[in-house]
């Protein structure tokens, strides 16, 4: 919930799409509808780059109590 002082050079990003009911999107559609959020993380200074060498991106789809997108960004350090 805090913005880093500098964009994270390496990060794990998990985007979770919560739906009120099924069917879920196909995997390509889920990634495509969230591309703008990954771009916003770069533009907002949260992550340095959205290339695969800089982030590990995972998209999850779940049933929930509200239609929403949850964003989890964790800095990856070390080897």
Short mmCIF file of N, CA, C and O in Angstrom, two decimals:
data_model
loop_
_atom_site.label_atom_id
_atom_site.label_comp_id
_atom_site.label_asym_id
_atom_site.label_seq_id
_atom_site.Cartn_x
_atom_site.Cartn_y
_atom_site.Cartn_z
N UNK A 1 0.81 -1.19 0.00
CA UNK A 1 0.00 0.00 0.00
C UNK A 1 0.86 1.27 0.00
O UNK A 1 0.33 2.35 -0.01
N UNK A 2 2.18 1.11 0.04
CA UNK A 2 3.06 2.26 -0.06
C UNK A 2 3.71 2.30 -1.43
O UNK A 2 4.08 1.28 -1.98
N UNK A 3 3.88 3.50 -1.94
CA UNK A 3 4.58 3.67 -3.22
C UNK A 3 6.08 3.64 -2.94
O UNK A 3 6.56 4.32 -2.03
N UNK A 4 6.82 2.86 -3.74
CA UNK A 4 8.28 2.83 -3.51
C UNK A 4 8.92 4.17 -3.89
O UNK A 4 8.40 4.91 -4.73
N UNK A 5 10.05 4.48 -3.25
CA UNK A 5 10.76 5.73 -3.57
C UNK A 5 11.26 5.71 -5.01
O UNK A 5 11.27 6.72 -5.69
N UNK A 6 11.73 4.55 -5.44
CA UNK A 6 12.19 4.34 -6.81
C UNK A 6 11.37 3.18 -7.39
O UNK A 6 10.96 2.29 -6.65
N UNK A 7 11.14 3.18 -8.70
CA UNK A 7 10.43 2.04 -9.29
C UNK A 7 11.18 0.73 -8.98
O UNK A 7 12.41 0.70 -8.98
N UNK A 8 10.43 -0.32 -8.71
CA UNK A 8 11.03 -1.61 -8.40
C UNK A 8 11.68 -2.17 -9.66
O UNK A 8 11.02 -2.32 -10.69
N UNK A 9 12.99 -2.51 -9.61
CA UNK A 9 13.66 -3.02 -10.80
C UNK A 9 13.22 -4.44 -11.17
O UNK A 9 13.20 -4.80 -12.33
N UNK A 10 12.84 -5.23 -10.17
CA UNK A 10 12.35 -6.59 -10.41
C UNK A 10 11.19 -6.83 -9.46
O UNK A 10 11.29 -6.53 -8.26
N UNK A 11 10.09 -7.36 -10.00
CA UNK A 11 8.91 -7.53 -9.17
C UNK A 11 8.09 -8.73 -9.61
O UNK A 11 8.14 -9.14 -10.77
N UNK A 12 7.33 -9.25 -8.67
CA UNK A 12 6.31 -10.24 -8.94
C UNK A 12 4.98 -9.48 -8.91
O UNK A 12 4.68 -8.79 -7.94
N UNK A 13 4.22 -9.59 -9.99
CA UNK A 13 2.94 -8.89 -10.09
C UNK A 13 1.84 -9.94 -10.28
O UNK A 13 1.89 -10.72 -11.24
N UNK A 14 0.87 -9.96 -9.37
CA UNK A 14 -0.27 -10.86 -9.48
C UNK A 14 -1.51 -9.99 -9.62
O UNK A 14 -1.80 -9.16 -8.76
N UNK A 15 -2.22 -10.17 -10.72
CA UNK A 15 -3.48 -9.47 -10.95
C UNK A 15 -4.60 -10.50 -10.86
O UNK A 15 -4.58 -11.51 -11.57
N UNK A 16 -5.55 -10.27 -9.97
CA UNK A 16 -6.65 -11.20 -9.77
C UNK A 16 -7.96 -10.56 -10.21
O UNK A 16 -8.36 -9.53 -9.68
N UNK A 17 -8.59 -11.17 -11.20
CA UNK A 17 -9.90 -10.74 -11.67
C UNK A 17 -10.95 -11.49 -10.85
O UNK A 17 -10.97 -12.72 -10.85
N UNK A 18 -11.80 -10.76 -10.14
CA UNK A 18 -12.87 -11.38 -9.37
C UNK A 18 -14.19 -11.15 -10.10
O UNK A 18 -14.50 -10.03 -10.52
N UNK A 19 -14.94 -12.22 -10.27
CA UNK A 19 -16.23 -12.19 -10.96
C UNK A 19 -17.33 -12.59 -9.99
O UNK A 19 -17.09 -13.32 -9.04
N UNK A 20 -18.53 -12.15 -10.29
CA UNK A 20 -19.69 -12.56 -9.49
C UNK A 20 -20.17 -13.95 -9.90
O UNK A 20 -20.79 -14.65 -9.10
N UNK A 21 -19.92 -14.31 -11.16
CA UNK A 21 -20.33 -15.63 -11.65
C UNK A 21 -19.47 -16.02 -12.84
O UNK A 21 -18.79 -15.19 -13.43
N UNK A 22 -19.49 -17.29 -13.17
CA UNK A 22 -18.78 -17.78 -14.34
C UNK A 22 -19.61 -17.48 -15.57
O UNK A 22 -20.79 -17.20 -15.45
N UNK A 23 -19.07 -17.51 -16.75
CA UNK A 23 -17.79 -18.07 -17.15
C UNK A 23 -16.66 -17.05 -17.01
O UNK A 23 -16.88 -15.84 -17.07
N UNK A 24 -15.45 -17.56 -16.82
CA UNK A 24 -14.26 -16.72 -16.80
C UNK A 24 -13.84 -16.43 -18.23
O UNK A 24 -14.25 -17.11 -19.16
N UNK A 25 -12.99 -15.42 -18.40
CA UNK A 25 -12.41 -15.11 -19.70
C UNK A 25 -11.40 -16.20 -20.07
O UNK A 25 -10.84 -16.85 -19.19
N UNK A 26 -11.15 -16.34 -21.38
CA UNK A 26 -10.04 -17.22 -21.75
C UNK A 26 -8.76 -16.52 -21.33
O UNK A 26 -8.74 -15.32 -21.06
N UNK A 27 -7.67 -17.27 -21.22
CA UNK A 27 -6.43 -16.74 -20.67
C UNK A 27 -5.91 -15.53 -21.45
O UNK A 27 -5.51 -14.53 -20.86
N UNK A 28 -5.94 -15.59 -22.78
CA UNK A 28 -5.48 -14.45 -23.58
C UNK A 28 -6.33 -13.22 -23.32
O UNK A 28 -5.82 -12.10 -23.22
N UNK A 29 -7.65 -13.41 -23.21
CA UNK A 29 -8.54 -12.29 -22.94
C UNK A 29 -8.31 -11.67 -21.58
O UNK A 29 -8.39 -10.45 -21.40
N UNK A 30 -8.02 -12.51 -20.59
CA UNK A 30 -7.76 -12.01 -19.24
C UNK A 30 -6.51 -11.15 -19.22
O UNK A 30 -6.50 -10.05 -18.65
N UNK A 31 -5.43 -11.63 -19.87
CA UNK A 31 -4.20 -10.84 -19.93
C UNK A 31 -4.43 -9.54 -20.70
O UNK A 31 -3.98 -8.47 -20.27
N UNK A 32 -5.14 -9.63 -21.80
CA UNK A 32 -5.36 -8.44 -22.64
C UNK A 32 -6.15 -7.36 -21.90
O UNK A 32 -5.83 -6.17 -22.00
N UNK A 33 -7.17 -7.75 -21.14
CA UNK A 33 -7.99 -6.74 -20.46
C UNK A 33 -7.25 -6.08 -19.31
O UNK A 33 -7.67 -5.03 -18.81
N UNK A 34 -6.12 -6.66 -18.87
CA UNK A 34 -5.36 -6.09 -17.75
C UNK A 34 -4.09 -5.38 -18.18
O UNK A 34 -3.39 -4.81 -17.36
N UNK A 35 -3.78 -5.37 -19.48
CA UNK A 35 -2.56 -4.74 -19.98
C UNK A 35 -2.46 -3.29 -19.53
O UNK A 35 -1.39 -2.81 -19.16
N UNK A 36 -3.56 -2.57 -19.57
CA UNK A 36 -3.53 -1.16 -19.19
C UNK A 36 -3.12 -0.97 -17.73
O UNK A 36 -2.48 0.02 -17.38
N UNK A 37 -3.45 -1.93 -16.86
CA UNK A 37 -3.05 -1.83 -15.45
C UNK A 37 -1.55 -2.04 -15.28
O UNK A 37 -0.91 -1.35 -14.48
N UNK A 38 -0.98 -2.96 -16.04
CA UNK A 38 0.46 -3.17 -15.99
C UNK A 38 1.18 -1.92 -16.50
O UNK A 38 2.15 -1.46 -15.91
N UNK A 39 0.67 -1.35 -17.59
CA UNK A 39 1.24 -0.10 -18.10
C UNK A 39 1.14 1.02 -17.06
O UNK A 39 2.06 1.83 -16.90
N UNK A 40 0.04 1.06 -16.33
CA UNK A 40 -0.14 2.09 -15.28
C UNK A 40 0.86 1.91 -14.14
O UNK A 40 1.30 2.91 -13.56
N UNK A 41 1.23 0.67 -13.83
CA UNK A 41 2.24 0.44 -12.80
C UNK A 41 3.58 1.02 -13.22
O UNK A 41 4.32 1.55 -12.39
N UNK A 42 3.89 0.94 -14.50
CA UNK A 42 5.14 1.54 -15.02
C UNK A 42 5.02 3.06 -15.02
O UNK A 42 5.88 3.76 -14.48
N UNK A 43 3.95 3.58 -15.59
CA UNK A 43 3.75 5.04 -15.67
C UNK A 43 3.67 5.67 -14.29
O UNK A 43 4.11 6.80 -14.10
N UNK A 44 3.13 4.95 -13.32
CA UNK A 44 2.99 5.47 -11.96
C UNK A 44 4.24 5.32 -11.11
O UNK A 44 4.25 5.70 -9.95
N UNK A 45 5.31 4.73 -11.68
CA UNK A 45 6.56 4.63 -10.94
C UNK A 45 6.61 3.50 -9.93
O UNK A 45 7.45 3.50 -9.03
N UNK A 46 5.73 2.52 -10.06
CA UNK A 46 5.72 1.39 -9.13
C UNK A 46 6.74 0.33 -9.56
O UNK A 46 7.51 -0.17 -8.75
N UNK A 47 6.72 -0.01 -10.85
CA UNK A 47 7.70 -0.95 -11.40
C UNK A 47 8.48 -0.26 -12.51
O UNK A 47 7.99 0.67 -13.14
N UNK A 48 9.72 -0.72 -12.69
CA UNK A 48 10.60 -0.07 -13.66
C UNK A 48 10.20 -0.37 -15.11
O UNK A 48 10.24 0.51 -15.97
N UNK A 49 9.81 -1.61 -15.38
CA UNK A 49 9.54 -2.03 -16.75
C UNK A 49 8.59 -3.22 -16.70
O UNK A 49 8.56 -3.94 -15.70
N UNK A 50 7.82 -3.42 -17.76
CA UNK A 50 6.90 -4.56 -17.76
C UNK A 50 7.37 -5.70 -18.66
O UNK A 50 6.62 -6.61 -18.97
N UNK A 51 8.63 -5.66 -19.05
CA UNK A 51 9.21 -6.75 -19.83
C UNK A 51 9.41 -7.97 -18.93
O UNK A 51 9.64 -7.82 -17.73
N UNK A 52 9.35 -9.17 -19.52
CA UNK A 52 9.48 -10.39 -18.72
C UNK A 52 10.77 -10.48 -17.90
O UNK A 52 10.80 -11.13 -16.86
N UNK A 53 11.85 -9.83 -18.35
CA UNK A 53 13.09 -9.89 -17.56
C UNK A 53 13.02 -9.03 -16.30
O UNK A 53 13.87 -9.14 -15.42
N UNK A 54 11.99 -8.19 -16.19
CA UNK A 54 11.84 -7.30 -15.03
C UNK A 54 10.69 -7.70 -14.10
O UNK A 54 10.71 -7.39 -12.92
N UNK A 55 9.66 -8.33 -14.66
CA UNK A 55 8.53 -8.74 -13.82
C UNK A 55 8.12 -10.18 -14.11
O UNK A 55 8.27 -10.67 -15.23
N UNK A 56 7.64 -10.83 -13.08
CA UNK A 56 6.96 -12.12 -13.21
C UNK A 56 5.48 -11.80 -13.08
O UNK A 56 5.03 -11.36 -12.02
N UNK A 57 4.73 -11.94 -14.17
CA UNK A 57 3.32 -11.57 -14.20
C UNK A 57 2.44 -12.81 -14.15
O UNK A 57 2.64 -13.75 -14.90
N UNK A 58 1.48 -12.77 -13.24
CA UNK A 58 0.50 -13.86 -13.12
C UNK A 58 -0.89 -13.25 -13.09
O UNK A 58 -1.12 -12.25 -12.41
N UNK A 59 -1.79 -13.85 -13.85
CA UNK A 59 -3.19 -13.42 -13.84
C UNK A 59 -4.03 -14.57 -13.30
O UNK A 59 -3.92 -15.70 -13.76
N UNK A 60 -4.84 -14.25 -12.30
CA UNK A 60 -5.74 -15.24 -11.69
C UNK A 60 -7.17 -14.80 -11.91
O UNK A 60 -7.46 -13.60 -12.01
N UNK A 61 -8.08 -15.77 -11.94
CA UNK A 61 -9.50 -15.48 -12.05
C UNK A 61 -10.24 -16.27 -10.97
O UNK A 61 -10.01 -17.48 -10.83
N UNK A 62 -11.06 -15.57 -10.20
CA UNK A 62 -11.76 -16.20 -9.08
C UNK A 62 -13.20 -15.72 -9.02
O UNK A 62 -13.55 -14.67 -9.59
N UNK A 63 -14.03 -16.47 -8.32
CA UNK A 63 -15.37 -15.99 -7.99
C UNK A 63 -15.25 -15.17 -6.72
O UNK A 63 -14.51 -15.54 -5.80
N UNK A 64 -15.98 -14.06 -6.64
CA UNK A 64 -15.90 -13.20 -5.47
C UNK A 64 -17.24 -12.59 -5.13
O UNK A 64 -18.24 -12.86 -5.78
N UNK A 65 -17.23 -11.74 -4.12
CA UNK A 65 -18.45 -11.07 -3.66
C UNK A 65 -18.69 -9.76 -4.40
O UNK A 65 -19.74 -9.14 -4.25
N UNK A 66 -17.68 -9.33 -5.16
CA UNK A 66 -17.79 -8.10 -5.94
C UNK A 66 -16.97 -8.26 -7.21
O UNK A 66 -15.98 -9.00 -7.22
N UNK A 67 -17.36 -7.57 -8.25
CA UNK A 67 -16.59 -7.55 -9.48
C UNK A 67 -15.46 -6.55 -9.27
O UNK A 67 -15.70 -5.36 -9.06
N UNK A 68 -14.20 -7.06 -9.28
CA UNK A 68 -13.08 -6.19 -8.98
C UNK A 68 -11.78 -6.79 -9.49
O UNK A 68 -11.74 -7.95 -9.90
N UNK A 69 -10.74 -5.98 -9.46
CA UNK A 69 -9.39 -6.43 -9.80
C UNK A 69 -8.51 -6.16 -8.59
O UNK A 69 -8.48 -5.05 -8.07
N UNK A 70 -7.80 -7.19 -8.15
CA UNK A 70 -6.87 -7.06 -7.03
C UNK A 70 -5.45 -7.05 -7.61
O UNK A 70 -5.13 -7.87 -8.49
N UNK A 71 -4.63 -6.14 -7.13
CA UNK A 71 -3.27 -5.99 -7.63
C UNK A 71 -2.30 -6.23 -6.48
O UNK A 71 -2.38 -5.57 -5.45
N UNK A 72 -1.37 -7.18 -6.68
CA UNK A 72 -0.38 -7.49 -5.67
C UNK A 72 1.00 -7.35 -6.32
O UNK A 72 1.30 -8.08 -7.27
N UNK A 73 1.80 -6.43 -5.82
CA UNK A 73 3.15 -6.19 -6.35
C UNK A 73 4.14 -6.40 -5.22
O UNK A 73 4.04 -5.79 -4.16
N UNK A 74 5.11 -7.30 -5.46
CA UNK A 74 6.13 -7.60 -4.46
C UNK A 74 7.49 -7.50 -5.11
O UNK A 74 7.72 -8.06 -6.20
N UNK A 75 8.40 -6.79 -4.45
CA UNK A 75 9.77 -6.68 -4.97
C UNK A 75 10.47 -8.03 -4.91
O UNK A 75 10.34 -8.74 -3.92
N UNK A 76 11.18 -8.37 -5.97
CA UNK A 76 11.96 -9.59 -6.03
C UNK A 76 13.43 -9.19 -5.86
O UNK A 76 13.93 -8.36 -6.62
N UNK A 77 14.08 -9.76 -4.87
CA UNK A 77 15.49 -9.45 -4.62
C UNK A 77 16.31 -10.74 -4.64
O UNK A 77 15.75 -11.84 -4.51
N UNK A 78 17.60 -10.59 -4.76
CA UNK A 78 18.48 -11.75 -4.73
C UNK A 78 18.46 -12.54 -6.02
O UNK A 78 17.96 -12.09 -7.04
N UNK A 79 19.01 -13.74 -5.98
CA UNK A 79 19.13 -14.57 -7.16
C UNK A 79 17.99 -15.45 -7.32
O UNK A 79 17.39 -15.87 -8.15
#
